[in-house]
Every structure is written in structure tokens, then in C-alpha cells.
PDB file of C-alpha atoms in Angstrom:
ATOM      1  CA  MET A 872       0.000   0.000   0.000  1.00 44.00           C
ATOM      2  CA  THR A 873       1.125   3.551  -0.617  1.00 45.00           C
ATOM      3  CA  ASP A 874      -0.445   5.255   2.396  1.00 47.00           C
ATOM      4  CA  GLY A 875      -1.717   2.281   4.373  1.00 51.00           C
ATOM      5  CA  THR A 876      -5.196   2.278   2.797  1.00 68.00           C
ATOM      6  CA  ARG A 877      -5.172   2.532  -0.985  1.00 85.00           C
ATOM      7  CA  PRO A 878      -3.560   0.046  -3.370  1.00 93.00           C
ATOM      8  CA  ILE A 879      -0.542   0.703  -5.547  1.00 95.00           C
ATOM      9  CA  ARG A 880      -1.829   1.841  -8.940  1.00 97.00           C
ATOM     10  CA  VAL A 881      -0.266   0.033 -11.900  1.00 97.00           C
ATOM     11  CA  LEU A 882      -0.294   0.885 -15.593  1.00 97.00           C
ATOM     12  CA  VAL A 883       0.450  -2.093 -17.859  1.00 97.00           C
ATOM     13  CA  VAL A 884       2.247  -1.053 -21.057  1.00 97.00           C
ATOM     14  CA  GLU A 885       2.671  -4.036 -23.388  1.00 95.00           C
ATOM     15  CA  ASP A 886       2.289  -4.237 -27.172  1.00 93.00           C
ATOM     16  CA  ASP A 887       1.121  -7.869 -27.264  1.00 91.00           C
ATOM     17  CA  PRO A 888      -2.600  -7.850 -26.361  1.00 92.00           C
ATOM     18  CA  VAL A 889      -2.524 -11.421 -25.013  1.00 90.00           C
ATOM     19  CA  ALA A 890       0.508 -10.689 -22.827  1.00 89.00           C
ATOM     20  CA  ALA A 891      -1.039  -7.404 -21.691  1.00 92.00           C
ATOM     21  CA  ASP A 892      -4.201  -9.195 -20.561  1.00 93.00           C
ATOM     22  CA  ALA A 893      -2.088 -11.766 -18.712  1.00 91.00           C
ATOM     23  CA  HIS A 894      -0.117  -9.029 -16.946  1.00 93.00           C
ATOM     24  CA  VAL A 895      -3.322  -7.288 -15.891  1.00 95.00           C
ATOM     25  CA  LEU A 896      -4.586 -10.598 -14.511  1.00 93.00           C
ATOM     26  CA  TYR A 897      -1.315 -11.199 -12.667  1.00 92.00           C
ATOM     27  CA  VAL A 898      -1.318  -7.740 -11.080  1.00 95.00           C
ATOM     28  CA  GLY A 899      -4.913  -8.200  -9.943  1.00 94.00           C
ATOM     29  CA  ARG A 900      -3.977 -11.376  -8.093  1.00 92.00           C
ATOM     30  CA  VAL A 901      -1.420  -9.618  -5.871  1.00 92.00           C
ATOM     31  CA  PRO A 902      -2.976  -8.016  -2.768  1.00 92.00           C
ATOM     32  CA  GLY A 903      -2.286  -4.310  -2.516  1.00 93.00           C
ATOM     33  CA  PHE A 904      -2.105  -3.678  -6.262  1.00 96.00           C
ATOM     34  CA  VAL A 905      -4.685  -2.560  -8.824  1.00 96.00           C
ATOM     35  CA  THR A 906      -4.388  -2.003 -12.575  1.00 97.00           C
ATOM     36  CA  VAL A 907      -5.633   1.464 -13.534  1.00 97.00           C
ATOM     37  CA  GLY A 908      -4.956   1.165 -17.236  1.00 97.00           C
ATOM     38  CA  LYS A 909      -3.576  -0.872 -20.114  1.00 97.00           C
ATOM     39  CA  ALA A 910      -1.764   0.479 -23.171  1.00 97.00           C
ATOM     40  CA  HIS A 911      -0.213  -1.142 -26.231  1.00 97.00           C
ATOM     41  CA  THR A 912       1.924   1.849 -27.310  1.00 96.00           C
ATOM     42  CA  GLY A 913       3.917   4.608 -25.691  1.00 95.00           C
ATOM     43  CA  ALA A 914       1.500   7.218 -27.026  1.00 96.00           C
ATOM     44  CA  ALA A 915      -1.490   5.434 -25.472  1.00 97.00           C
ATOM     45  CA  ALA A 916       0.373   5.089 -22.193  1.00 96.00           C
ATOM     46  CA  ARG A 917       1.165   8.807 -22.147  1.00 95.00           C
ATOM     47  CA  ARG A 918      -2.518   9.665 -22.605  1.00 96.00           C
ATOM     48  CA  ILE A 919      -3.431   7.484 -19.626  1.00 96.00           C
ATOM     49  CA  LEU A 920      -0.666   9.001 -17.488  1.00 95.00           C
ATOM     50  CA  ASP A 921      -1.864  12.512 -18.315  1.00 93.00           C
ATOM     51  CA  ARG A 922      -5.285  11.820 -16.830  1.00 94.00           C
ATOM     52  CA  THR A 923      -4.705   9.056 -14.275  1.00 95.00           C
ATOM     53  CA  GLU A 924      -2.557   8.829 -11.144  1.00 95.00           C
ATOM     54  CA  VAL A 925      -0.090   5.970 -11.543  1.00 96.00           C
ATOM     55  CA  ASP A 926       2.434   4.703  -8.996  1.00 95.00           C
ATOM     56  CA  LEU A 927       4.084   1.959 -11.054  1.00 95.00           C
ATOM     57  CA  LEU A 928       4.496   1.122 -14.738  1.00 96.00           C
ATOM     58  CA  LEU A 929       4.847  -2.482 -15.840  1.00 95.00           C
ATOM     59  CA  LEU A 930       6.657  -1.438 -18.992  1.00 94.00           C
ATOM     60  CA  ASP A 931       7.580  -3.526 -22.032  1.00 92.00           C
ATOM     61  CA  LEU A 932      10.827  -2.119 -23.434  1.00 90.00           C
ATOM     62  CA  HIS A 933      10.033  -2.984 -27.063  1.00 89.00           C
ATOM     63  CA  LEU A 934       6.967  -0.946 -27.965  1.00 94.00           C
ATOM     64  CA  PRO A 935       5.972  -0.377 -31.598  1.00 95.00           C
ATOM     65  CA  ASP A 936       6.379   3.415 -31.430  1.00 96.00           C
ATOM     66  CA  VAL A 937       9.173   3.958 -28.891  1.00 94.00           C
ATOM     67  CA  HIS A 938      11.813   2.100 -26.929  1.00 91.00           C
ATOM     68  CA  GLY A 939      10.771   1.668 -23.319  1.00 89.00           C
ATOM     69  CA  LEU A 940      13.814   3.474 -21.892  1.00 89.00           C
ATOM     70  CA  GLN A 941      13.292   6.405 -24.253  1.00 91.00           C
ATOM     71  CA  PHE A 942       9.682   6.488 -23.093  1.00 94.00           C
ATOM     72  CA  ALA A 943      10.760   6.443 -19.434  1.00 90.00           C
ATOM     73  CA  ARG A 944      13.194   9.300 -20.117  1.00 90.00           C
ATOM     74  CA  SER A 945      10.434  11.387 -21.702  1.00 92.00           C
ATOM     75  CA  LEU A 946       8.207  10.762 -18.683  1.00 90.00           C
ATOM     76  CA  ARG A 947      10.859  12.089 -16.315  1.00 87.00           C
ATOM     77  CA  ALA A 948      11.302  15.175 -18.506  1.00 89.00           C
ATOM     78  CA  ALA A 949       7.536  15.751 -18.412  1.00 90.00           C
ATOM     79  CA  GLY A 950       7.426  15.510 -14.616  1.00 88.00           C
ATOM     80  CA  HIS A 951       5.937  12.013 -14.265  1.00 88.00           C
ATOM     81  CA  HIS A 952       7.486  10.235 -11.295  1.00 86.00           C
ATOM     82  CA  ALA A 953       5.960   6.747 -11.462  1.00 90.00           C
ATOM     83  CA  ASP A 954       8.417   3.925 -10.820  1.00 90.00           C
ATOM     84  CA  VAL A 955       9.053   1.356 -13.530  1.00 92.00           C
ATOM     85  CA  ILE A 956       9.320  -2.417 -13.595  1.00 92.00           C
ATOM     86  CA  ALA A 957      10.774  -3.206 -17.015  1.00 90.00           C
ATOM     87  CA  VAL A 958       9.486  -6.254 -18.861  1.00 88.00           C
ATOM     88  CA  THR A 959      11.847  -7.402 -21.580  1.00 82.00           C
ATOM     89  CA  SER A 960      13.489 -10.323 -23.334  1.00 76.00           C
ATOM     90  CA  ALA A 961      16.697  -8.284 -23.728  1.00 67.00           C
ATOM     91  CA  ARG A 962      19.613  -9.317 -21.540  1.00 66.00           C
ATOM     92  CA  ASP A 963      21.950  -6.417 -22.357  1.00 65.00           C
ATOM     93  CA  LEU A 964      23.422  -5.219 -19.063  1.00 67.00           C
ATOM     94  CA  ALA A 965      24.114  -1.801 -20.584  1.00 68.00           C
ATOM     95  CA  VAL A 966      20.351  -1.397 -20.931  1.00 67.00           C
ATOM     96  CA  VAL A 967      19.925  -2.429 -17.305  1.00 70.00           C
ATOM     97  CA  ARG A 968      22.434   0.204 -16.154  1.00 70.00           C
ATOM     98  CA  GLU A 969      20.736   2.911 -18.201  1.00 71.00           C
ATOM     99  CA  GLY A 970      17.362   1.953 -16.783  1.00 73.00           C
ATOM    100  CA  VAL A 971      18.512   2.415 -13.197  1.00 70.00           C
ATOM    101  CA  SER A 972      18.992   6.155 -13.781  1.00 67.00           C
ATOM    102  CA  LEU A 973      15.469   6.437 -15.206  1.00 73.00           C
ATOM    103  CA  GLY A 974      13.546   4.967 -12.267  1.00 70.00           C
ATOM    104  CA  VAL A 975      13.570   1.326 -13.342  1.00 84.00           C
ATOM    105  CA  VAL A 976      13.416  -0.428  -9.976  1.00 85.00           C
ATOM    106  CA  GLN A 977      13.126  -4.006 -11.248  1.00 85.00           C
ATOM    107  CA  TYR A 978      13.623  -6.041 -14.410  1.00 85.00           C
ATOM    108  CA  VAL A 979      11.483  -9.070 -15.311  1.00 86.00           C
ATOM    109  CA  LEU A 980      12.770 -11.198 -18.167  1.00 83.00           C
ATOM    110  CA  LYS A 981      10.276 -12.724 -20.592  1.00 80.00           C
ATOM    111  CA  PRO A 982       8.845 -15.264 -20.432  1.00 76.00           C
ATOM    112  CA  PHE A 983       7.993 -15.170 -16.741  1.00 79.00           C
ATOM    113  CA  THR A 984       5.524 -16.844 -14.426  1.00 80.00           C
ATOM    114  CA  PHE A 985       3.002 -15.281 -12.081  1.00 85.00           C
ATOM    115  CA  ALA A 986       5.211 -16.292  -9.153  1.00 82.00           C
ATOM    116  CA  THR A 987       8.124 -14.269 -10.579  1.00 84.00           C
ATOM    117  CA  LEU A 988       6.056 -11.112 -11.040  1.00 89.00           C
ATOM    118  CA  ARG A 989       4.369 -11.561  -7.669  1.00 88.00           C
ATOM    119  CA  ASP A 990       7.775 -11.680  -5.977  1.00 86.00           C
ATOM    120  CA  ARG A 991       8.844  -8.443  -7.699  1.00 88.00           C
ATOM    121  CA  LEU A 992       5.600  -6.682  -6.827  1.00 91.00           C
ATOM    122  CA  VAL A 993       5.701  -7.747  -3.186  1.00 87.00           C
ATOM    123  CA  ARG A 994       9.280  -6.508  -2.915  1.00 86.00           C
ATOM    124  CA  TYR A 995       8.348  -3.246  -4.590  1.00 88.00           C
ATOM    125  CA  ALA A 996       5.438  -2.757  -2.179  1.00 87.00           C
ATOM    126  CA  GLU A 997       7.757  -3.150   0.794  1.00 83.00           C
ATOM    127  CA  PHE A 998      10.216  -0.680  -0.735  1.00 77.00           C
ATOM    128  CA  HIS A 999       7.409   1.743  -1.604  1.00 75.00           C
ATOM    129  CA  ALA A1000       6.038   1.641   1.932  1.00 75.00           C
ATOM    130  CA  ALA A1001       9.323   2.722   3.509  1.00 63.00           C
ATOM    131  CA  ALA A1002       8.932   6.226   4.933  1.00 52.00           C
ATOM    132  CA  GLY A1003      10.522   8.574   7.419  1.00 51.00           C
ATOM    133  CA  GLU A1004      14.184   9.309   7.990  1.00 55.00           C
ATOM    134  CA  ALA A1005      16.734   6.515   8.021  1.00 49.00           C
ATOM    135  CA  SER A1006      18.656   6.122  11.254  1.00 49.00           C
ATOM    136  CA  GLY A1007      21.857   5.277   9.393  1.00 54.00           C
ATOM    137  CA  GLN A1008      23.533   3.468   6.525  1.00 58.00           C
ATOM    138  CA  ASP A1009      22.256   0.044   7.609  1.00 59.00           C
ATOM    139  CA  GLU A1010      18.645   1.158   7.335  1.00 49.00           C
ATOM    140  CA  VAL A1011      19.241   2.692   3.898  1.00 50.00           C
ATOM    141  CA  ASP A1012      20.886  -0.556   2.777  1.00 52.00           C
ATOM    142  CA  ARG A1013      17.950  -2.628   4.068  1.00 56.00           C
ATOM    143  CA  ALA A1014      15.434  -0.416   2.252  1.00 51.00           C
ATOM    144  CA  LEU A1015      17.265  -0.915  -1.050  1.00 53.00           C
ATOM    145  CA  ALA A1016      17.927  -4.610  -0.441  1.00 58.00           C
ATOM    146  CA  VAL A1017      14.224  -5.504  -0.489  1.00 55.00           C
ATOM    147  CA  LEU A1018      14.173  -4.799  -4.231  1.00 61.00           C
ATOM    148  CA  ARG A1019      16.758  -7.464  -4.906  1.00 64.00           C
ATOM    149  CA  ALA A1020      15.735 -11.065  -5.476  1.00 57.00           C
ATOM    150  CA  PRO A1021      17.337 -13.466  -3.007  1.00 55.00           C
ATOM    151  CA  ALA A1022      20.370 -15.389  -4.179  1.00 47.00           C
ATOM    152  CA  PRO A1023      19.517 -18.862  -5.476  1.00 53.00           C
ATOM    153  CA  ALA A1024      19.712 -21.465  -2.770  1.00 55.00           C
ATOM    154  CA  ALA A1025      22.761 -23.705  -2.907  1.00 64.00           C
ATOM    155  CA  LEU A1026      22.128 -27.093  -4.489  1.00 74.00           C
ATOM    156  CA  PRO A1027      22.488 -30.216  -2.365  1.00 82.00           C
ATOM    157  CA  LYS A1028      25.896 -31.854  -2.506  1.00 84.00           C
ATOM    158  CA  GLY A1029      26.354 -33.896  -5.686  1.00 88.00           C
ATOM    159  CA  LEU A1030      23.860 -31.915  -7.798  1.00 89.00           C
ATOM    160  CA  SER A1031      24.993 -29.497 -10.474  1.00 88.00           C
ATOM    161  CA  ALA A1032      23.171 -26.510 -11.951  1.00 82.00           C
ATOM    162  CA  PRO A1033      23.677 -27.531 -15.627  1.00 86.00           C
ATOM    163  CA  THR A1034      22.259 -31.016 -15.040  1.00 90.00           C
ATOM    164  CA  LEU A1035      19.391 -29.592 -12.993  1.00 89.00           C
ATOM    165  CA  GLU A1036      18.570 -27.280 -15.897  1.00 86.00           C
ATOM    166  CA  ARG A1037      18.521 -30.235 -18.306  1.00 90.00           C
ATOM    167  CA  VAL A1038      16.306 -32.291 -15.977  1.00 92.00           C
ATOM    168  CA  THR A1039      14.001 -29.304 -15.529  1.00 88.00           C
ATOM    169  CA  GLY A1040      13.724 -28.788 -19.279  1.00 88.00           C
ATOM    170  CA  VAL A1041      12.938 -32.448 -19.979  1.00 91.00           C
ATOM    171  CA  LEU A1042      10.279 -32.537 -17.282  1.00 90.00           C
ATOM    172  CA  ARG A1043       8.735 -29.220 -18.276  1.00 85.00           C
ATOM    173  CA  ASP A1044       8.447 -30.339 -21.914  1.00 87.00           C
ATOM    174  CA  SER A1045       6.652 -33.561 -20.989  1.00 88.00           C
ATOM    175  CA  ALA A1046       2.911 -33.039 -21.116  1.00 82.00           C
ATOM    176  CA  ASP A1047       2.092 -36.202 -19.150  1.00 85.00           C
ATOM    177  CA  GLY A1048       5.063 -36.360 -16.789  1.00 89.00           C
ATOM    178  CA  LEU A1049       7.986 -38.776 -16.637  1.00 92.00           C
ATOM    179  CA  THR A1050       9.404 -41.435 -14.352  1.00 92.00           C
ATOM    180  CA  ALA A1051      12.949 -41.227 -13.040  1.00 93.00           C
ATOM    181  CA  SER A1052      13.870 -43.848 -15.638  1.00 92.00           C
ATOM    182  CA  GLY A1053      12.422 -41.705 -18.408  1.00 93.00           C
ATOM    183  CA  VAL A1054      14.302 -38.627 -17.240  1.00 94.00           C
ATOM    184  CA  ALA A1055      17.517 -40.635 -16.864  1.00 95.00           C
ATOM    185  CA  GLU A1056      17.270 -41.875 -20.450  1.00 94.00           C
ATOM    186  CA  ALA A1057      16.480 -38.424 -21.833  1.00 94.00           C
ATOM    187  CA  VAL A1058      19.268 -36.649 -19.950  1.00 94.00           C
ATOM    188  CA  GLY A1059      21.878 -39.396 -20.043  1.00 94.00           C
ATOM    189  CA  ILE A1060      22.280 -39.972 -16.310  1.00 95.00           C
ATOM    190  CA  SER A1061      21.551 -42.895 -14.009  1.00 95.00           C
ATOM    191  CA  ARG A1062      18.050 -43.493 -12.689  1.00 93.00           C
ATOM    192  CA  ILE A1063      19.228 -42.935  -9.097  1.00 94.00           C
ATOM    193  CA  THR A1064      20.806 -39.623 -10.057  1.00 95.00           C
ATOM    194  CA  ALA A1065      17.676 -38.581 -11.938  1.00 93.00           C
ATOM    195  CA  ARG A1066      15.604 -39.437  -8.869  1.00 93.00           C
ATOM    196  CA  ARG A1067      17.771 -37.129  -6.724  1.00 93.00           C
ATOM    197  CA  TYR A1068      17.229 -34.217  -9.102  1.00 92.00           C
ATOM    198  CA  LEU A1069      13.500 -34.893  -9.321  1.00 92.00           C
ATOM    199  CA  GLU A1070      13.125 -35.079  -5.559  1.00 90.00           C
ATOM    200  CA  HIS A1071      14.968 -31.777  -5.294  1.00 87.00           C
ATOM    201  CA  LEU A1072      12.440 -30.208  -7.682  1.00 87.00           C
ATOM    202  CA  VAL A1073       9.590 -31.667  -5.628  1.00 85.00           C
ATOM    203  CA  GLY A1074      11.066 -30.187  -2.464  1.00 80.00           C
ATOM    204  CA  ALA A1075      11.349 -26.799  -4.164  1.00 74.00           C
ATOM    205  CA  GLY A1076       7.684 -26.920  -5.189  1.00 75.00           C
ATOM    206  CA  ARG A1077       8.545 -27.077  -8.899  1.00 78.00           C
ATOM    207  CA  ALA A1078       7.441 -30.668  -9.476  1.00 86.00           C
ATOM    208  CA  ALA A1079       4.894 -33.132  -8.100  1.00 87.00           C
ATOM    209  CA  ARG A1080       4.976 -36.910  -7.910  1.00 86.00           C
ATOM    210  CA  SER A1081       2.341 -39.628  -8.000  1.00 85.00           C
ATOM    211  CA  PRO A1082       2.457 -43.446  -8.336  1.00 80.00           C
ATOM    212  CA  GLN A1083       2.235 -44.925 -11.822  1.00 72.00           C
ATOM    213  CA  TYR A1084       1.119 -48.540 -12.116  1.00 65.00           C
ATOM    214  CA  GLY A1085       2.759 -50.435 -14.937  1.00 58.00           C
ATOM    215  CA  ALA A1086       3.313 -53.992 -16.099  1.00 53.00           C
ATOM    216  CA  VAL A1087       6.156 -54.699 -13.696  1.00 55.00           C
ATOM    217  CA  GLY A1088       3.761 -55.344 -10.826  1.00 56.00           C
ATOM    218  CA  ARG A1089       4.777 -52.459  -8.622  1.00 61.00           C
ATOM    219  CA  PRO A1090       4.182 -48.725  -8.867  1.00 67.00           C
ATOM    220  CA  GLU A1091       6.902 -46.349 -10.056  1.00 77.00           C
ATOM    221  CA  LEU A1092       6.743 -42.694  -9.202  1.00 86.00           C
ATOM    222  CA  GLN A1093       5.662 -40.392 -11.993  1.00 89.00           C
ATOM    223  CA  TYR A1094       6.914 -36.797 -11.864  1.00 91.00           C
ATOM    224  CA  ARG A1095       5.287 -33.834 -13.526  1.00 87.00           C
ATOM    225  CA  TRP A1096       6.196 -30.182 -13.791  1.00 82.00           C
ATOM    226  CA  VAL A1097       4.150 -27.834 -11.614  1.00 73.00           C
ATOM    227  CA  ARG A1098       3.221 -24.713 -13.511  1.00 56.00           C
ATOM    228  CA  ALA A1099       2.667 -21.427 -11.652  1.00 42.00           C
ATOM    229  CA  ARG A1100      -0.981 -20.746 -10.936  1.00 35.00           C
TER     230      ARG A1100
END
């Protein structure tokens, strides 16, 4: 909340109508936020900003009529002070650095899940709610730190990030789920090793398991990817 009572007002600026509708839906599912407008171009976004109070822009950087950072720069020149969460498929760190000076408080890389955007919005809300005078450097550092995503948790001993990524990809691409044997064959690892990776994904809430009854006379666990709701 911005003042303890009203929600944070969000303008979704996205050229893809399907993605824009999804972003509006995502924002509406996060308590404390409300979408006050949706625009597919920079010009349409400017018209909304000129007549509507906006706290936060969910801004696609590749609009048909203007680059998102150029648009953000023009907003600052015109006296608009809304913060920006940039939505982009670009991974150019030079663009990230430029965005920081223009009020871009977060970047969300496409494609992203609801859980990813929710995390960024919740962090932004905490940052936005900070008020008053800081008692010292530590408090300033804590206020800024809430905008940063936590560092990825360390993998259990014996698991590697590249193999986990391959296991994740195989499982995500399987519409009906896979057994540990199926994952092992697809990735080129042993069934026991595949089971360790799959159980790690289950523990992280990224996969689910259920018994599968086959011809061997005993059930084998079937794993499926859990998509964000």
C-alpha cells in the first residue's frame, strides 16, 4: 500500500494484447495492487498518465512506437514520477544500467511466471512503503535490499546446476510427466541420479509426484512439472 489504505496503482504497457491481458490478470492477483490502465503503445500510455494517477508502470521495453527506456526518459522530462518495472526479453546489461537512472526499480525477463512477477511486486510494495528518515547506513541498505531477489539457494551436494537445468527442461516439456527412468534416459544420467534431481524439484515446489502402475507389478513414481498458478 502507498499510504496504508489505498492500493498501488499500476499501468500495464505491453504491445502484445494477449501478454497485456495476462499481466493485468497477474497484477490483480497480488494483494495491494490494482491495474488502472492498459496500453499497447507509448503514445497510449502517455494519454493514460496525463489523466490518471499511476504509482508503477509495468513497462515492455520494445513498444511499436518507442523504446521503453526512451519512453521512461520522456516521462521524467515531463514531470511524471511513477516507478518502472521493465518487462523485456533483452539481456543487455548496458540497458539495465541505463534503466537504473530512469527509475527502473526491477527487471522481469520474458517469459515469466506469475510467481516471478508476484515476488517483484511484493518486494516493490515493501520498498514503496518505507517512509521517514533513516537512522543510518544500515537502514538505507535494508530499504534498497528488499528490491533485490534473493540469491539462489545452494544445491544439495552432488547436484549441479547444468544437469538440474537439463532435468528441468525435460520434465517441463513432458505433457504427461515422466518417471525417473524416463528422465535418466532423456538426460543421459543414471536413474538414481535422476531421482535425486527430481526429488529436489519436488522439495522446491517445482514438481509433483504420483504413483504410476505399470506392467512390472509395482508402482513407479511419476513426476510432472508444476506450472505457476
